[in-house]
Amino acid sequence: MQKAKIVTQEWDKTFPESKQVDHKKVIFHNRYGIELAGDLYTPKNAKGKRLAAIAVCGPFGAVKEQASGLYAQTMAERGFLTLAFDPSFTGESGGDIRYMASPDINTEDFQAAVDYLSALEEVDPDKIGIIGICGWGGMALNTAALDTRVKATVTSTMYDMARINANGYFDGEDSADARYAKRQALNAQRTEDYRAGTYALGGGVVDPLPEDAPFFVKDYYDYYKTPRGYHVRPLNSNGGWNVIGCMSFMNQPILRYTNEIRSAVLMIHGEKAHSCYFTRDAYADMMRGNPYTDNKHLMLIPGAVHTDLYDRTDVIPFDAITEFFRRELD
């Protein structure tokens, strides 16, 4: 078993602790034997009740002490038992080689969270949903297409990590030659890493911030590198993923079967976000040829940018998310 390591039991989140819920650290495992660390949030008035439950993960390169924990705590305030967790190889979760990502293992992480929630006495196993933020929005859709136990899925400010790795930002590297050059560079790095016996880090969000940085880089900096969202454990706030950490996404599309999702889906994105095209296109693909469209919804938030949906409680549509889960998990 690849062990999780709980660094602290103290409250160390980027958001205030709520007095309306009970919170505790938990450890569970996925089918690869990797232990995952999570924060379990339970409504204080929930004793004796079997609750609907929600697993939350993301953003890509973040930890549960950031946006996913905020979502989980807020939804627990609204009556759900929730679990925010660190994916394999990151945060307090296990995985002997740190800072790797995998379309398979990270989808499995969501399924493992469903395993864990399904086994809790205080959870109704027929009423489980998931929330995926940023890159874990794509993983959430992949999970919904694979795991029939998931009754409702919310994606927020979603990234398709397969598309971004294969095609670059805004599909600017969508050519066989560009992908070949990227594969050459990544495989050369693999050779260097093996010889060195360690893995080179790719770097987190750029710091200091160049004056001519694109807006979306400034957007990330404003969250990950300032007191607003900085934390000591997330990759984006610090050294980043391994250079080769995400290379398998290039050849392994994760949204191939989303138009076979029968369960309910709500996709949310900021209308002004650089990443909005991921959600627009993924929603269209999910609807195309799918006989189960009545329970699929797209919500674009006017004026919102990518990280607004990480932590801005005046922008994140928690009322709509709550109504969605109450309806679909009833």
Coordinates of C-alpha atoms in Angstrom, one line a residue:
M1 CA 0.0 0.0 0.0
Q2 CA 1.4 3.4 -1.0
K3 CA 0.7 5.4 2.2
A4 CA -0.9 8.7 2.6
K5 CA 0.7 11.1 5.0
I6 CA -1.4 13.5 7.1
V7 CA 0.8 16.5 7.6
T8 CA -1.4 18.1 10.2
Q9 CA -4.8 17.7 11.9
E10 CA -5.0 21.5 12.4
W11 CA -7.2 23.7 10.2
D12 CA -4.9 24.9 7.4
K13 CA -7.3 25.8 4.6
T14 CA -7.3 28.9 2.5
F15 CA -10.9 29.5 3.6
P16 CA -12.5 30.0 7.1
E17 CA -13.8 27.0 9.0
S18 CA -17.5 26.8 9.2
K19 CA -19.3 26.3 12.6
Q20 CA -22.2 24.6 10.8
V21 CA -20.4 21.4 9.9
D22 CA -18.1 18.8 11.5
H23 CA -14.8 18.2 9.8
K24 CA -12.2 15.4 10.1
K25 CA -9.3 14.0 8.1
V26 CA -9.9 10.5 6.5
I27 CA -7.8 8.1 4.5
F28 CA -9.1 5.6 1.9
H29 CA -7.5 3.7 -1.0
N30 CA -8.0 3.2 -4.7
R31 CA -7.8 -0.1 -6.6
Y32 CA -4.1 0.5 -7.3
G33 CA -3.3 0.4 -3.5
I34 CA -2.7 4.1 -3.3
E35 CA -4.0 5.7 -0.1
L36 CA -5.9 9.0 -0.6
A37 CA -6.2 11.7 2.0
G38 CA -9.5 13.5 2.3
D39 CA -11.4 16.0 4.4
L40 CA -14.9 14.8 5.4
Y41 CA -17.5 17.4 6.1
T42 CA -20.7 16.5 7.8
P43 CA -23.7 18.8 8.7
K44 CA -23.9 19.2 12.4
N45 CA -27.7 18.3 12.4
A46 CA -27.1 15.0 10.5
K47 CA -27.0 12.5 13.4
G48 CA -29.2 9.5 12.7
K49 CA -29.8 10.4 9.1
R50 CA -28.6 8.7 5.9
L51 CA -27.4 11.6 3.7
A52 CA -26.8 12.2 0.1
A53 CA -23.0 12.5 -0.4
I54 CA -20.7 14.4 -2.8
A55 CA -17.0 13.8 -3.6
V56 CA -15.1 16.9 -4.7
C57 CA -11.7 17.2 -6.4
G58 CA -9.7 19.9 -8.2
P59 CA -8.4 22.2 -9.6
F60 CA -5.6 20.5 -11.5
G61 CA -2.4 21.0 -9.4
A62 CA -4.3 22.2 -6.3
V63 CA -5.0 20.5 -3.0
K64 CA -8.1 19.9 -0.9
E65 CA -7.2 22.8 1.4
Q66 CA -8.1 25.1 -1.5
A67 CA -11.1 25.3 -3.9
S68 CA -12.3 21.7 -3.5
G69 CA -12.5 22.1 0.3
L70 CA -14.4 25.3 -0.1
Y71 CA -16.9 23.6 -2.3
A72 CA -17.2 20.6 0.0
Q73 CA -17.7 22.7 3.2
T74 CA -20.3 24.9 1.5
M75 CA -22.3 21.9 0.2
A76 CA -22.1 20.3 3.7
E77 CA -23.6 23.5 5.1
R78 CA -26.4 22.9 2.7
G79 CA -27.1 19.4 4.0
F80 CA -24.8 17.0 2.1
L81 CA -22.1 14.8 3.5
T82 CA -19.0 15.8 1.4
L83 CA -15.5 14.6 0.8
A84 CA -12.8 16.8 -0.6
F85 CA -9.7 14.7 -1.5
D86 CA -6.1 15.0 -2.8
P87 CA -5.5 12.9 -6.0
S88 CA -2.8 10.3 -6.1
F89 CA 0.8 11.6 -6.1
T90 CA -0.2 15.0 -4.7
G91 CA -1.0 16.7 -1.4
E92 CA -1.3 14.4 1.6
S93 CA -2.3 11.4 -0.6
G94 CA 0.0 8.5 -1.3
G95 CA 2.0 7.5 -4.4
D96 CA 5.7 7.0 -4.2
I97 CA 6.6 9.1 -7.2
R98 CA 5.3 12.6 -6.5
Y99 CA 3.7 15.0 -8.9
M100 CA 2.6 12.6 -11.6
A101 CA -0.9 12.7 -13.2
S102 CA -2.7 9.9 -15.0
P103 CA -6.0 9.9 -16.9
D104 CA -6.6 6.3 -15.6
I105 CA -5.4 6.6 -12.0
N106 CA -7.0 10.0 -11.4
T107 CA -10.4 8.8 -12.8
E108 CA -10.0 5.9 -10.4
D109 CA -9.4 8.3 -7.6
F110 CA -12.9 9.7 -8.1
Q111 CA -14.2 6.1 -8.2
A112 CA -12.4 5.3 -5.0
A113 CA -14.0 8.3 -3.3
V114 CA -17.4 6.8 -4.4
D115 CA -16.3 3.5 -2.9
Y116 CA -15.5 5.1 0.4
L117 CA -18.7 7.2 0.6
S118 CA -20.8 4.2 -0.4
A119 CA -19.5 2.2 2.6
L120 CA -20.2 4.9 5.2
E121 CA -23.2 4.1 7.5
E122 CA -24.4 7.7 7.4
V123 CA -24.5 7.8 3.5
D124 CA -27.3 6.6 1.3
P125 CA -25.2 4.7 -1.4
D126 CA -27.9 5.4 -4.0
K127 CA -27.5 9.2 -3.6
I128 CA -23.9 10.0 -4.5
G129 CA -22.7 12.8 -6.7
I130 CA -19.3 14.3 -7.7
I131 CA -17.9 17.8 -8.3
G132 CA -14.9 18.3 -10.5
I133 CA -13.1 21.7 -10.6
C134 CA -10.8 22.8 -13.5
G135 CA -8.9 19.7 -14.7
W136 CA -10.8 17.4 -12.4
G137 CA -14.0 18.6 -14.2
G138 CA -12.8 16.5 -17.2
M139 CA -12.0 13.6 -14.8
A140 CA -15.5 13.9 -13.3
L141 CA -17.1 13.6 -16.7
N142 CA -14.9 10.5 -17.5
T143 CA -16.0 9.1 -14.1
A144 CA -19.7 9.8 -14.8
A145 CA -19.3 7.9 -18.1
L146 CA -17.7 4.9 -16.4
D147 CA -19.3 4.7 -12.9
T148 CA -23.0 4.0 -12.8
R149 CA -23.1 4.6 -9.1
V150 CA -22.6 8.4 -9.7
K151 CA -26.1 9.8 -9.9
A152 CA -25.2 13.5 -10.6
T153 CA -22.1 15.3 -11.7
V154 CA -21.1 19.0 -11.6
T155 CA -18.2 20.4 -13.5
S156 CA -16.9 23.9 -12.6
T157 CA -14.5 25.9 -14.8
M158 CA -13.6 22.6 -16.6
Y159 CA -10.3 21.8 -18.4
D160 CA -10.0 18.9 -20.7
M161 CA -6.5 17.8 -19.8
A162 CA -6.2 15.4 -22.7
R163 CA -7.0 18.2 -25.2
I164 CA -4.7 20.8 -23.6
N165 CA -1.8 18.4 -23.5
A166 CA -2.3 17.2 -27.0
N167 CA -3.2 20.5 -28.7
G168 CA -1.9 23.2 -26.4
Y169 CA -3.8 26.3 -25.3
F170 CA -6.6 27.3 -27.6
D171 CA -5.6 24.3 -29.8
G172 CA -2.6 26.3 -31.0
E173 CA -0.4 23.2 -31.3
D174 CA -3.0 20.9 -32.9
S175 CA -0.8 19.3 -35.6
A176 CA 1.0 16.0 -36.0
D177 CA 4.4 17.9 -36.2
A178 CA 3.7 19.9 -33.0
R179 CA 2.8 16.8 -31.1
Y180 CA 5.8 14.9 -32.5
A181 CA 8.1 17.7 -31.3
K182 CA 6.5 17.6 -27.9
R183 CA 6.8 13.8 -27.7
Q184 CA 10.5 14.1 -28.6
A185 CA 11.1 16.6 -25.8
L186 CA 9.2 14.6 -23.2
N187 CA 10.9 11.4 -24.1
A188 CA 14.4 13.0 -24.0
Q189 CA 13.4 14.2 -20.5
R190 CA 12.5 10.7 -19.5
T191 CA 16.0 9.6 -20.4
E192 CA 17.6 12.4 -18.4
D193 CA 15.4 11.7 -15.4
Y194 CA 16.2 8.0 -15.5
R195 CA 19.9 8.7 -15.6
A196 CA 19.6 11.2 -12.8
G197 CA 17.5 9.0 -10.7
T198 CA 15.0 11.8 -10.1
Y199 CA 12.3 13.8 -11.9
A200 CA 12.7 17.3 -13.1
L201 CA 9.9 19.7 -12.1
G202 CA 8.2 21.7 -14.7
G203 CA 7.6 24.8 -12.5
G204 CA 4.3 26.0 -11.0
V205 CA 2.7 29.3 -11.8
V206 CA 5.3 31.7 -13.0
D207 CA 6.8 34.0 -10.3
P208 CA 7.7 36.8 -10.6
L209 CA 4.9 37.6 -13.0
P210 CA 6.1 39.2 -16.3
E211 CA 4.4 42.5 -17.2
D212 CA 3.5 41.1 -20.6
A213 CA 2.0 37.8 -19.3
P214 CA -1.3 36.8 -20.9
F215 CA -4.4 37.5 -18.8
F216 CA -5.0 33.8 -17.9
V217 CA -1.5 33.6 -16.5
K218 CA -2.2 36.7 -14.4
D219 CA -5.5 35.1 -13.4
Y220 CA -3.6 32.0 -12.1
Y221 CA -1.0 34.1 -10.4
D222 CA -3.7 36.1 -8.5
Y223 CA -5.0 32.8 -7.0
Y224 CA -2.0 30.5 -6.5
K225 CA 0.7 33.0 -5.7
T226 CA -1.1 35.5 -3.4
P227 CA -2.6 35.1 0.1
R228 CA -5.9 34.6 -1.7
G229 CA -5.1 31.0 -2.6
Y230 CA -1.5 30.2 -1.8
H231 CA -0.8 27.0 0.2
V232 CA 2.4 25.1 0.9
R233 CA 1.4 21.8 -0.7
P234 CA -0.2 22.5 -4.1
L235 CA 1.9 22.0 -7.2
N236 CA 0.7 25.2 -8.9
S237 CA 1.7 27.4 -6.0
N238 CA 5.2 25.8 -5.8
G239 CA 7.4 23.6 -8.0
G240 CA 4.7 22.3 -10.4
W241 CA 4.2 18.9 -11.9
N242 CA 7.1 16.8 -13.1
V243 CA 8.0 17.8 -16.7
I244 CA 6.9 14.3 -17.8
G245 CA 4.0 14.1 -15.3
C246 CA 1.1 14.7 -17.7
M247 CA 2.5 13.2 -20.9
S248 CA 0.1 10.2 -21.0
F249 CA -2.8 12.5 -21.5
M250 CA -1.5 13.3 -25.0
N251 CA -2.6 9.8 -26.3
Q252 CA -5.5 9.1 -24.0
P253 CA -8.6 11.2 -24.6
I254 CA -10.8 11.1 -21.5
L255 CA -14.1 12.4 -22.9
R256 CA -14.7 9.8 -25.6
Y257 CA -17.9 8.3 -24.2
T258 CA -19.5 11.3 -22.5
N259 CA -22.5 11.1 -24.9
E260 CA -23.3 7.8 -23.2
I261 CA -23.7 9.4 -19.8
R262 CA -27.2 8.7 -18.6
S263 CA -27.0 10.4 -15.2
A264 CA -27.5 14.1 -14.5
V265 CA -24.8 16.6 -15.4
L266 CA -24.5 20.3 -14.7
M267 CA -21.6 22.1 -16.4
I268 CA -20.7 25.6 -15.1
H269 CA -18.2 28.0 -16.5
G270 CA -17.3 31.7 -16.5
E271 CA -18.3 33.3 -19.7
K272 CA -15.1 35.4 -19.8
A273 CA -12.8 32.5 -18.8
H274 CA -10.0 31.7 -21.2
S275 CA -11.0 28.0 -20.7
C276 CA -14.6 28.4 -21.5
Y277 CA -14.2 26.6 -24.8
F278 CA -13.5 23.4 -23.0
T279 CA -16.9 23.4 -21.4
R280 CA -18.8 24.6 -24.4
D281 CA -17.3 21.9 -26.6
A282 CA -17.5 19.1 -24.0
Y283 CA -21.2 20.0 -23.4
A284 CA -21.9 19.8 -27.1
D285 CA -20.1 16.5 -27.4
M286 CA -22.0 15.1 -24.4
M287 CA -25.3 16.0 -26.0
R288 CA -24.6 14.8 -29.5
G289 CA -26.5 11.6 -30.1
N290 CA -27.2 11.1 -26.4
P291 CA -30.8 10.0 -25.8
Y292 CA -30.5 11.2 -22.2
T293 CA -30.4 15.0 -22.6
D294 CA -33.2 16.2 -20.4
N295 CA -31.0 16.0 -17.3
K296 CA -28.0 17.7 -18.8
H297 CA -27.5 21.5 -18.2
L298 CA -25.0 24.2 -19.2
M299 CA -24.6 27.3 -17.1
L300 CA -22.4 30.2 -18.2
I301 CA -21.7 32.9 -15.6
P302 CA -21.7 36.4 -17.1
G303 CA -18.4 38.3 -16.7
A304 CA -16.7 35.5 -14.7
V305 CA -13.1 34.4 -15.4
H306 CA -11.5 31.0 -14.7
T307 CA -10.4 31.4 -11.1
D308 CA -13.6 33.3 -10.1
L309 CA -15.1 29.8 -9.8
Y310 CA -12.3 28.6 -7.5
D311 CA -13.2 30.7 -4.4
R312 CA -15.5 33.7 -5.1
T313 CA -18.6 32.8 -3.2
D314 CA -20.4 35.8 -4.7
V315 CA -19.8 34.2 -8.2
I316 CA -20.0 30.4 -7.7
P317 CA -23.7 29.5 -8.2
F318 CA -24.0 27.4 -5.0
D319 CA -27.8 27.9 -5.0
A320 CA -28.0 26.3 -8.5
I321 CA -25.6 23.6 -7.5
T322 CA -27.6 22.8 -4.4
E323 CA -30.9 22.7 -6.3
F324 CA -29.4 20.4 -8.9
F325 CA -28.1 17.9 -6.3
R326 CA -31.2 18.0 -4.2
R327 CA -33.3 17.3 -7.3
E328 CA -31.1 14.6 -8.8
L329 CA -30.1 12.8 -5.6
D330 CA -33.6 12.8 -4.1

